[in-house]
Tab-separated table of C-alpha atoms and ligand atoms in Angstrom:
chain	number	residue	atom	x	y	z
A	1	UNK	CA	54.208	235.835	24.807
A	2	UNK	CA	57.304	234.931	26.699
A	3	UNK	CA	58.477	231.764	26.372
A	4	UNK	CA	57.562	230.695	29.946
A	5	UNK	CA	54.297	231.831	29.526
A	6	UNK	CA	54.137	229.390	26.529
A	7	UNK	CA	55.309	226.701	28.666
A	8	UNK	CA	52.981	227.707	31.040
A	9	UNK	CA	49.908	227.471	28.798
A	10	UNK	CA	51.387	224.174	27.401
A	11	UNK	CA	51.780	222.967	30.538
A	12	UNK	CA	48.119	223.923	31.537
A	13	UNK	CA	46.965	222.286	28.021
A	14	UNK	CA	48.518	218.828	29.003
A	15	UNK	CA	47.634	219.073	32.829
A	16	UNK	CA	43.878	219.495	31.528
A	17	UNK	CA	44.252	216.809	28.026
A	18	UNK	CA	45.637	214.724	30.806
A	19	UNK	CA	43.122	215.224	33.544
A	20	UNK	CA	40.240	214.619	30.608
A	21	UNK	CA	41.965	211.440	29.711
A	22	UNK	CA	42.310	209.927	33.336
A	23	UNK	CA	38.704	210.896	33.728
A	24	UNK	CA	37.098	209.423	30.132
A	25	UNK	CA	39.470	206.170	31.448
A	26	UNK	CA	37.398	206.249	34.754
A	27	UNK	CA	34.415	207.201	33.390
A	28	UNK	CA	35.018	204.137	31.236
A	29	UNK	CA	36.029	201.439	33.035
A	30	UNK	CA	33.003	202.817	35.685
A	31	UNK	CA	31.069	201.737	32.992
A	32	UNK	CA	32.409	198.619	32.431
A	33	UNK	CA	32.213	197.765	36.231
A	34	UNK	CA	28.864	198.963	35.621
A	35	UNK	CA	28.109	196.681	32.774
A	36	UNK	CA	29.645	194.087	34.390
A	37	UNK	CA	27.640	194.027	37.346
A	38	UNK	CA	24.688	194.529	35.125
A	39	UNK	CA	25.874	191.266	33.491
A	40	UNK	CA	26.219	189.352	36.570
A	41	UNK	CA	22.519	190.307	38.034
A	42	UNK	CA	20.866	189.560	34.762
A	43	UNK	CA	22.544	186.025	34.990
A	44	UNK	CA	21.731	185.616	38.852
A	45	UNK	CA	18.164	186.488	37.540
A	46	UNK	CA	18.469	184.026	35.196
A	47	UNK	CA	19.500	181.263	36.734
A	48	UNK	CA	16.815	181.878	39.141
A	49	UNK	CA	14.007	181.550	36.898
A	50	UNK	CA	15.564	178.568	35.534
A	51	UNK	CA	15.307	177.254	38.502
A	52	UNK	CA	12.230	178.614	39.130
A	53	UNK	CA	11.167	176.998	35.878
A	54	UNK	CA	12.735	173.324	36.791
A	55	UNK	CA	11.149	173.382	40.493
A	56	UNK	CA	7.838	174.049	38.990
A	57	UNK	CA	8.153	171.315	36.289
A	58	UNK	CA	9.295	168.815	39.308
A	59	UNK	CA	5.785	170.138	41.109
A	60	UNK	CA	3.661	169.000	38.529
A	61	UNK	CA	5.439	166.194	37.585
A	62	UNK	CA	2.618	162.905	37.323
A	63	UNK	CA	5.352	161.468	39.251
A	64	UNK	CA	6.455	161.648	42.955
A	65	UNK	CA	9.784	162.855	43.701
A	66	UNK	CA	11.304	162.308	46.915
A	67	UNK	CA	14.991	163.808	47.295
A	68	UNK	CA	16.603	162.169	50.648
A	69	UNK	CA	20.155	162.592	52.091
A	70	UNK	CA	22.505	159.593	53.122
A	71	UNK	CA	20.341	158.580	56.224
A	72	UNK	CA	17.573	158.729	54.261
A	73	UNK	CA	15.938	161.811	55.924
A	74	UNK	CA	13.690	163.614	53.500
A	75	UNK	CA	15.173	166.713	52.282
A	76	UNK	CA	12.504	167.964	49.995
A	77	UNK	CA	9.502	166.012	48.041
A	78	UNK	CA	6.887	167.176	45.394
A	79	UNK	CA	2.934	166.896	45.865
A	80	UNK	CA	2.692	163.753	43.926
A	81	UNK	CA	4.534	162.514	46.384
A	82	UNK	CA	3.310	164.351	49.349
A	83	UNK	CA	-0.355	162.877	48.279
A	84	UNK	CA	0.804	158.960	47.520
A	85	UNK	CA	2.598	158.515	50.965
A	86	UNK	CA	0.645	160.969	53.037
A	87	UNK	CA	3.618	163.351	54.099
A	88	UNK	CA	2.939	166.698	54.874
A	89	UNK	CA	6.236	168.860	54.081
A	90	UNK	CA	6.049	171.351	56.269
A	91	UNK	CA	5.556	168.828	59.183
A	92	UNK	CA	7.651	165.967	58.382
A	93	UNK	CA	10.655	166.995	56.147
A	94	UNK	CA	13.787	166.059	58.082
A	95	UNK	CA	12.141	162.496	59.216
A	96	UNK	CA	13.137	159.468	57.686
A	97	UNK	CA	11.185	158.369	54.488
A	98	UNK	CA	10.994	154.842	55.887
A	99	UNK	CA	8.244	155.840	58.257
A	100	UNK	CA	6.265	156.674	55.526
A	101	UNK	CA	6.513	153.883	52.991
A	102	UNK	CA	3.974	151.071	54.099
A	103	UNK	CA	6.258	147.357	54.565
A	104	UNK	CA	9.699	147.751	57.094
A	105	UNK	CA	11.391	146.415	54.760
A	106	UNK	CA	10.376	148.511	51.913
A	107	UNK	CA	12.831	151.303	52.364
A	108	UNK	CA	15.901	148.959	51.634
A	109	UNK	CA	14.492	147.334	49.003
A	110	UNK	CA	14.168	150.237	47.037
A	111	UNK	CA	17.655	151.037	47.859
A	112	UNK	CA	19.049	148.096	47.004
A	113	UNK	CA	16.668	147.048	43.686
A	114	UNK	CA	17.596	147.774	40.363
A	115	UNK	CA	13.994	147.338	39.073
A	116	UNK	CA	12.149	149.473	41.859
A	117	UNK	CA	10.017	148.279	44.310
A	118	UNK	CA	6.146	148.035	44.311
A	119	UNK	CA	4.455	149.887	47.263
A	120	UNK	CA	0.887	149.467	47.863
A	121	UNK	CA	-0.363	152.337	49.293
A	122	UNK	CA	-4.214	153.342	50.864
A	123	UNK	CA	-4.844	156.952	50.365
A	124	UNK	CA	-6.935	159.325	52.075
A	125	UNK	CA	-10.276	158.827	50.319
A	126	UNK	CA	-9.758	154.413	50.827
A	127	UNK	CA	-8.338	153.495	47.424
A	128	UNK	CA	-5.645	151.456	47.503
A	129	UNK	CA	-2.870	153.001	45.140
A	130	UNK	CA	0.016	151.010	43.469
A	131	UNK	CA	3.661	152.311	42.976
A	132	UNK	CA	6.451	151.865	41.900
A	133	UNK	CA	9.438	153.386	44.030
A	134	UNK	CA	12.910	153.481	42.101
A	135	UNK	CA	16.436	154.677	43.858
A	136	UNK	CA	18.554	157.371	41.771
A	137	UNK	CA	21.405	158.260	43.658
A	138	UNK	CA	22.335	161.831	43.795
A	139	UNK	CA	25.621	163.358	45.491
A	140	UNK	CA	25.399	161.910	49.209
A	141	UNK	CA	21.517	160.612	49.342
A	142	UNK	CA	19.975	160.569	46.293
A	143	UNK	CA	16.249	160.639	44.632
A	144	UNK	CA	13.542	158.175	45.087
A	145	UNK	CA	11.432	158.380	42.146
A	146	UNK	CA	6.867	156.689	42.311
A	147	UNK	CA	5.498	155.888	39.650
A	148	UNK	CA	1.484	155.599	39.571
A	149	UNK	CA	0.909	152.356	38.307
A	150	UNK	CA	-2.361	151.914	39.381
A	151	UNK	CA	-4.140	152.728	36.225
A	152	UNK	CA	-2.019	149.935	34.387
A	153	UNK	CA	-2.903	147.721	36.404
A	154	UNK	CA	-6.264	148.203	36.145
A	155	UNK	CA	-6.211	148.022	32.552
A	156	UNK	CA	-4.582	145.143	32.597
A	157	UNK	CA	-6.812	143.239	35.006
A	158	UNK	CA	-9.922	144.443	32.922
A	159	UNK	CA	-7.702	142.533	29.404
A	160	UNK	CA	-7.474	139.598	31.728
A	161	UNK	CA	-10.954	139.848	32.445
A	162	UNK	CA	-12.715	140.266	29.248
A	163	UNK	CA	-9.836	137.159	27.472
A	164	UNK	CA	-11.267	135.276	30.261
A	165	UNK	CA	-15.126	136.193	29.791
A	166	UNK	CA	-14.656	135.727	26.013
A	167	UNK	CA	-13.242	132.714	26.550
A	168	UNK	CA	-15.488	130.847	28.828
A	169	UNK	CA	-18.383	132.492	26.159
A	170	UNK	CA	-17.170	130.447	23.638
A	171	UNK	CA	-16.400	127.512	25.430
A	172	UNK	CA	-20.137	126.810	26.426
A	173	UNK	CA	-21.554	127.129	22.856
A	174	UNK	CA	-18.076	125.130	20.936
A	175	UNK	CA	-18.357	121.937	23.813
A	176	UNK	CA	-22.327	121.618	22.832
A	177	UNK	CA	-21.630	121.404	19.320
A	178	UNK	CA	-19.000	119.558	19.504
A	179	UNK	CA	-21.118	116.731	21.583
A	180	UNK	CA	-23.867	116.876	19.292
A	181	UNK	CA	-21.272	116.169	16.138
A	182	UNK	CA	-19.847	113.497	18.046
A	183	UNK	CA	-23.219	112.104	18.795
A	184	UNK	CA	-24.660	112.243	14.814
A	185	UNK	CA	-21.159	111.152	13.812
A	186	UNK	CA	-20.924	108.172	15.986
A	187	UNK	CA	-21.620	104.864	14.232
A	188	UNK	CA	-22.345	103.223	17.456
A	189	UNK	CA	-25.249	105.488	18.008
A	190	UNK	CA	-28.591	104.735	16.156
A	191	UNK	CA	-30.425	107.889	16.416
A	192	UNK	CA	-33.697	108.207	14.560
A	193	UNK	CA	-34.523	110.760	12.241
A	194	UNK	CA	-36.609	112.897	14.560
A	195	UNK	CA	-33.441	113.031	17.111
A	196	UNK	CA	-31.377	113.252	14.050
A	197	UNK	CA	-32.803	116.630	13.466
A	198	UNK	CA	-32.870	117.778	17.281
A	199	UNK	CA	-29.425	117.067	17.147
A	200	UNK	CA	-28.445	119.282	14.464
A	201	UNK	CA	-30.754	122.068	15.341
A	202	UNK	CA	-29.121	122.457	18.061
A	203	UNK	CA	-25.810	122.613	16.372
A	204	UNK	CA	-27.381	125.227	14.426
A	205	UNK	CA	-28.385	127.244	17.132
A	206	UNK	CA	-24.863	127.018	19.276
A	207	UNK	CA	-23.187	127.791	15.843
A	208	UNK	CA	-25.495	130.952	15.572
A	209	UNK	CA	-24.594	131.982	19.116
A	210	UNK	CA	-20.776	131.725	18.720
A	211	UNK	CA	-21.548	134.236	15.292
A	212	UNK	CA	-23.560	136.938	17.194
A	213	UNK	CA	-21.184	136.308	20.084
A	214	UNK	CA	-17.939	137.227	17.492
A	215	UNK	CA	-20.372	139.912	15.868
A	216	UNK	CA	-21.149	141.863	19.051
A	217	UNK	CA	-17.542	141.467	19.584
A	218	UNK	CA	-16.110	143.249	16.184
A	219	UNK	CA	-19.326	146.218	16.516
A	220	UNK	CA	-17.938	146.925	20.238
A	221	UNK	CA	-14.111	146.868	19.151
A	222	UNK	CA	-14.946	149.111	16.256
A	223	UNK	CA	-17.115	151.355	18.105
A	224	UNK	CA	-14.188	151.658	20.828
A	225	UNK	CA	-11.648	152.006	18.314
A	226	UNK	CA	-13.044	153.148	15.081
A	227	UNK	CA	-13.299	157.265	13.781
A	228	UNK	CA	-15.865	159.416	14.841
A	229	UNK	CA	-19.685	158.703	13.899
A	230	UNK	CA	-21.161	160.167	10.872
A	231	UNK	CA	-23.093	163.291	11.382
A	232	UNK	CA	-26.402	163.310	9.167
A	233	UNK	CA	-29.706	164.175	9.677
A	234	UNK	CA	-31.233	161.042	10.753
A	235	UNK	CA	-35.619	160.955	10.627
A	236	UNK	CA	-36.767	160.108	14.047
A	237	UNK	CA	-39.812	158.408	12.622
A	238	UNK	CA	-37.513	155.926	10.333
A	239	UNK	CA	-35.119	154.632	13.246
A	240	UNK	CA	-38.660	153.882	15.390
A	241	UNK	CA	-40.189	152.444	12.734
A	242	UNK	CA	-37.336	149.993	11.936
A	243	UNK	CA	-37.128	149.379	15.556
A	244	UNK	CA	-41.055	148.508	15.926
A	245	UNK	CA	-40.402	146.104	12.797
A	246	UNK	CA	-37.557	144.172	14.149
A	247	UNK	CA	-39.884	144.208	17.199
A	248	UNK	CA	-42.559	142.789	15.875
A	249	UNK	CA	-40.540	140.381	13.605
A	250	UNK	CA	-39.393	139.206	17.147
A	251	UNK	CA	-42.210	139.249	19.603
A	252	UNK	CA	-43.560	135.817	20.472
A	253	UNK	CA	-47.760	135.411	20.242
A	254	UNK	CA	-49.710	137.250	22.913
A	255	UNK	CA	-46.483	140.194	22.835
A	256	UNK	CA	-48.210	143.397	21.449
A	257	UNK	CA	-46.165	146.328	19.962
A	258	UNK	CA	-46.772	149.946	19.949
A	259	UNK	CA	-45.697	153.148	18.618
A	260	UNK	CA	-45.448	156.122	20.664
A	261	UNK	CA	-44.405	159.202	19.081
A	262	UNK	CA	-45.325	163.141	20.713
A	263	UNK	CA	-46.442	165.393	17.935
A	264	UNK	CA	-43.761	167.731	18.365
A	265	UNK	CA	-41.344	165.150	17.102
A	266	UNK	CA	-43.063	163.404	14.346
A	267	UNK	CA	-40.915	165.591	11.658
A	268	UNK	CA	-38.026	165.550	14.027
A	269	UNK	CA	-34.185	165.033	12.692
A	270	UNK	CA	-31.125	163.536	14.840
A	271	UNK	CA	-27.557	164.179	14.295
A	272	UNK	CA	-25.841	161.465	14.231
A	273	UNK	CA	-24.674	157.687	12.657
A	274	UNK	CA	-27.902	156.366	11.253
A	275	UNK	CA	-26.818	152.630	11.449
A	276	UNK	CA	-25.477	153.729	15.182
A	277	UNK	CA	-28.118	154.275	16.267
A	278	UNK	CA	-30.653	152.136	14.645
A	279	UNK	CA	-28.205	149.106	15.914
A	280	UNK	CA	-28.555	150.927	19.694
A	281	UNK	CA	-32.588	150.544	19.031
A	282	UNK	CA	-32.369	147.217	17.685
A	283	UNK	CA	-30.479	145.711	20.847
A	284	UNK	CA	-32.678	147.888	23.339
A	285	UNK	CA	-35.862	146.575	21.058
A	286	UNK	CA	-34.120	142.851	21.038
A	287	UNK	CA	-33.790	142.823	25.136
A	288	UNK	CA	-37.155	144.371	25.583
A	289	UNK	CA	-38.652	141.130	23.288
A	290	UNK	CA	-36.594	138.921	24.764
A	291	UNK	CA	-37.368	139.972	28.477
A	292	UNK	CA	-40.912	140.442	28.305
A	293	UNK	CA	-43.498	136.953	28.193
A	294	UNK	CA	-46.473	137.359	26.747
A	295	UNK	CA	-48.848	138.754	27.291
A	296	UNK	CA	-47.454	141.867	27.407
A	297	UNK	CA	-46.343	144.952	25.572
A	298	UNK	CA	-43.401	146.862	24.181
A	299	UNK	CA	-43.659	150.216	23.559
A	300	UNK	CA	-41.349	152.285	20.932
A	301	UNK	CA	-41.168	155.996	21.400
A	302	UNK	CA	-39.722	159.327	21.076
A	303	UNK	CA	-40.598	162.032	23.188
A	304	UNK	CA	-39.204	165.481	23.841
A	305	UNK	CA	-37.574	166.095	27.875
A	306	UNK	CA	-37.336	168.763	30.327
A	307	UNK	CA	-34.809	171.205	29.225
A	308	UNK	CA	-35.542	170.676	25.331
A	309	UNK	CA	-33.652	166.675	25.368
A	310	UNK	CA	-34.792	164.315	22.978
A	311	UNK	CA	-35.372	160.620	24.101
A	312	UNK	CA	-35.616	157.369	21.855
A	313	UNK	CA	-37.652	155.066	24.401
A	314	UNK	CA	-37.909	151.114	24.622
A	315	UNK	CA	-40.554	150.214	27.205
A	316	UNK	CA	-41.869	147.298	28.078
A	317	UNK	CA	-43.887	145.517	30.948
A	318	UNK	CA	-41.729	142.782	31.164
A	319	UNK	CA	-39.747	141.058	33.771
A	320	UNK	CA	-38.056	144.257	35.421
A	321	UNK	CA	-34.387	144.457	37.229
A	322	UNK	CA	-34.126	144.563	40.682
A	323	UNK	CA	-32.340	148.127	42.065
A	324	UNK	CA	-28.897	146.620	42.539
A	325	UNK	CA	-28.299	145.559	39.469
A	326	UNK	CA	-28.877	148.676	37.288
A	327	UNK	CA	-25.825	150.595	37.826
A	328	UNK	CA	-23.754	147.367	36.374
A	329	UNK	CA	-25.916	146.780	33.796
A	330	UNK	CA	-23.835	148.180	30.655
A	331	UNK	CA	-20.835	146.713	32.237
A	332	UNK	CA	-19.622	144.080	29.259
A	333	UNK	CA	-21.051	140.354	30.058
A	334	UNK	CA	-22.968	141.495	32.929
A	335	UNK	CA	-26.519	139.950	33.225
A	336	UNK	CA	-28.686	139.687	35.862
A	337	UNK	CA	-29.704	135.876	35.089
A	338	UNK	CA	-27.122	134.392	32.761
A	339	UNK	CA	-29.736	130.995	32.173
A	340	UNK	CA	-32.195	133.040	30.962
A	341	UNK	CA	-29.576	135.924	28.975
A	342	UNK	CA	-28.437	132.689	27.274
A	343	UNK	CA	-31.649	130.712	26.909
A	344	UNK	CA	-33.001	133.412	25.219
A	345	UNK	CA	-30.128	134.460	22.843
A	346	UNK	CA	-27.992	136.585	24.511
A	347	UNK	CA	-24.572	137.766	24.690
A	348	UNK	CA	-24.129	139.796	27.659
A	349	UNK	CA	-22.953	142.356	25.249
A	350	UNK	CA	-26.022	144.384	24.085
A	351	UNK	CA	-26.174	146.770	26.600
A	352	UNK	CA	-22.646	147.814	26.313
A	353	UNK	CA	-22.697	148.667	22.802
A	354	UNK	CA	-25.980	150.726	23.386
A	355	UNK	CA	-23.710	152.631	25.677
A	356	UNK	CA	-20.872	152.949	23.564
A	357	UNK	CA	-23.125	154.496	21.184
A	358	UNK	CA	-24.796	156.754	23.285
A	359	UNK	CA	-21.397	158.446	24.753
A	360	UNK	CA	-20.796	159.217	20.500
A	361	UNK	CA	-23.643	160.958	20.245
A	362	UNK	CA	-23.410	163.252	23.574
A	363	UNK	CA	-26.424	161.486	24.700
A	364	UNK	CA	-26.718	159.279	28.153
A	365	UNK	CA	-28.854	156.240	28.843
A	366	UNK	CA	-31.428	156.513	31.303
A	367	UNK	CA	-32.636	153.285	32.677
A	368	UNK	CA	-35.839	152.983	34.802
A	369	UNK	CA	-36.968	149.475	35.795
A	370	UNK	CA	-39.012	147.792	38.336
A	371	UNK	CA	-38.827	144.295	39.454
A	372	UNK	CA	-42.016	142.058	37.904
A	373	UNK	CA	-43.634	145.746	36.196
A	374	UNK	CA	-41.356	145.968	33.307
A	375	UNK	CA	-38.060	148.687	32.096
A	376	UNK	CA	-37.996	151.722	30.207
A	377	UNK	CA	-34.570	152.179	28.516
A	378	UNK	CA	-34.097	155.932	27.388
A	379	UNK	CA	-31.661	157.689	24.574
A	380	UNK	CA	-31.479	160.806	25.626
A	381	UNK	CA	-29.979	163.754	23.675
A	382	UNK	CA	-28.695	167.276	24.023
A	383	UNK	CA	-30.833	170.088	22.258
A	384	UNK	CA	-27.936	170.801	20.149
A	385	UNK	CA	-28.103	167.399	18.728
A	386	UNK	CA	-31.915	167.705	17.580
A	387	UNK	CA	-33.992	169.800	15.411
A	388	UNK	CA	-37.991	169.462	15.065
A	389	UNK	CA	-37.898	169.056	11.273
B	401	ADP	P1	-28.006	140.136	27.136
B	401	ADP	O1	-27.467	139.687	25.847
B	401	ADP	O2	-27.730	139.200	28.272
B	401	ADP	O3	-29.443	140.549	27.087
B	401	ADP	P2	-27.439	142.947	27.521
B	401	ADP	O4	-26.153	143.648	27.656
B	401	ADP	O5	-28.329	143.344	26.405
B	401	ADP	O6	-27.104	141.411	27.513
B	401	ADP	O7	-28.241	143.155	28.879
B	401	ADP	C1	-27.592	142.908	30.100
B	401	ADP	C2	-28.582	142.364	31.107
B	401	ADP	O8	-29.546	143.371	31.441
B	401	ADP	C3	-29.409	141.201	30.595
B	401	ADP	O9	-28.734	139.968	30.769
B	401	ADP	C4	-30.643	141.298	31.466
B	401	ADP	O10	-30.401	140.662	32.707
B	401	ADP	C5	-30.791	142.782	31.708
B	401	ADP	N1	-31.769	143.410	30.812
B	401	ADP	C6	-31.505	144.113	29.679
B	401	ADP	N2	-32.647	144.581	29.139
B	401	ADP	C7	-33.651	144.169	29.933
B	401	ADP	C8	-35.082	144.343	29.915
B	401	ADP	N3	-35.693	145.038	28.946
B	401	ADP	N4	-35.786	143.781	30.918
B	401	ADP	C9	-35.181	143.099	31.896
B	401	ADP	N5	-33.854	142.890	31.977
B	401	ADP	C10	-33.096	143.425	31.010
């Protein structure tokens, strides 16, 4: 080969180890613009779910969120707060919040408190809704932040409540004893032995009230606070028995007491707390005694429901609750006639704890009552919490 034909082949070798090279370089950096892009939209994508992510977390916030600009125009808000103040987004975005908030001067005092402001609000269904609005400032406007305080507050009314109830329980009970000590202590008064021993009966008896009063006290707190109820199989024929004892340990002359127990269930088995529930018998028993003069009848029961329920049933043909008053009944310290509640013993508590017990066991308490005829106060359990022997 001549020696330009060498060149000429060396020259072709170079031109094409050249041309490769340029094109692996393209090829590679194609890739890497490639890649890079890649890169970029899998970050975009990213951020956007992030987002995403953040906007849904500020939608179901339990807290409103109201983002405003310097004027105080709303710029965007989340349900929460949509439902508190009764702003529609798509119609009212871009007015000012201050139309929405319920005082005039409301909208600067949230501004310009460091604590927040409370708002009283009335909702759409009536109820009147408490909040508390706090400013964040953010950029130009900034963020006003409700917080649902409504719930507190209610909690908080119903401690003031029962301290107060509790309070005025005792008092009654303590200022009677207390005057009758004073009384048999006095050496100015000559009491003779016969009002001597009225005297101090009576101290007995307001002593007694003050201990069931403290005792119905510590069963509700436990109940309310304590673990879960036992789970054995309790006899239904041993917690009506007990009951009709304590019944007829308590019934007056002239009060009659009977047992009424279906076939089916004679054998039957609860689940449950034994002492539960033969303490939510003996205060259903106790009120049926207590609200029934002779002559007249209590009835203790079991029976099987519609559906396959089991009910444990205090009857009696006693005095009978007028309509209005039934739904309150189990409310703590609620009685119909607080005289006669306390003349006979009572604490205004019994009903509650019957209650208490019954939502532990799965099972509700029917009550069916008519004025002057009498009451029939029902236990009534789920099938799952039965069996027939
Ligand atoms: P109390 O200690 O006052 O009896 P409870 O919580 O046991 O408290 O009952 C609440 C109220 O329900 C009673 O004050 C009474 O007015 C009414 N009540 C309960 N049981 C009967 C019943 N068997 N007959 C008539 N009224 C009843």
């Amino acid at each position: 080969m001549s020696s330009w034909a060498w060149l000429a082949t060396a020259a072709a070798l170079a031109w094409g180890w050249w041309q490769r090279r340029r094109v692996g370089r393209l090829n590679a950096s194609l890739q890497e613009c490639t890649g890079a892009r890649g890169r970029a939209e899998r970050t975009a994508a990213e951020t956007a779910a992030r987002l995403q992510h953040a906007l849904t977390i500020l939608r179901h916030l339990p807290m409103g969120v109201v983002q405003v600009d310097e004027e105080g125009i709303i710029l965007w808000l989340n349900p929460a707060a949509e439902e508190w103040l009764a702003i529609d987004a798509l119609k009212h975005v871009g007015q000012p919040l201050a139309l929405f908030l319920p005082q005039p001067g409301d909208w600067s005092a949230i501004r310009n408190s460091s604590e927040g402001r409370v708002l009283q609000v009335r909702q759409a269904n009536g109820e009147e809704r408490s909040l508390c609005a706090r400013w964040w400032p953010l950029g130009e406007g900034g963020i006003v932040w409700l917080e649902d305080l409504t719930e507190r507050e209610r909690v908080a009314a119903m401690r003031r409540d029962f301290v107060a109830n509790v309070s005025h329980e005792l008092r009654t009970p303590l200022t009677l004893l207390i005057g009758a000590l004073e009384t048999l202590t006095d050496p100015e008064f000559v009491l003779n032995a016969e009002k001597r021993h009225e005297l101090l009966l009576r101290s007995e008896a307001e002593a007694r009230r003050m201990l069931r009063l403290v005792s119905d006290l510590l069963q509700l707190a436990e109940l309310e606070g304590g673990g879960k109820p036992e789970r054995v199989w309790v006899p239904v024929i041993d917690l009506v028995d007990e009951a009709i004892e304590i019944a007829v340990s308590l019934a007056p002359e002239g009060l009659e007491v009977e047992r009424s127990l279906q076939p089916e269930v004679a054998r039957a088995r609860l689940l449950g707390d034994a002492d539960e529930l033969a303490s939510a018998l003996r205060n259903l028993v106790s009120n049926a005694v207590r609200y029934t003069p002779p002559p007249g009848r209590v009835t203790v029961g079991a029976r099987v429901h519609e559906g396959g329920w089991l009910a444990l049933v205090v009857q009696d043909t006693g005095i009978g609750i007028a309509p209005e008053h039934l739904p309150r009944l189990t409310e703590r310290f609620y009685r119909v006639d607080r005289a006669r509640s306390r003349a006979s013993g009572g604490t205004g508590l019994g009903l509650a704890i019957v209650r208490h017990i019954a939502d532990r066991h799965e099972a509700r308490l029917a009550i069916e009552s008519r004025l002057g005829e009498g009451s029939s106060f029902a236990l009534v359990f789920p099938p799952g919490r039965w069996r027939a022997s």
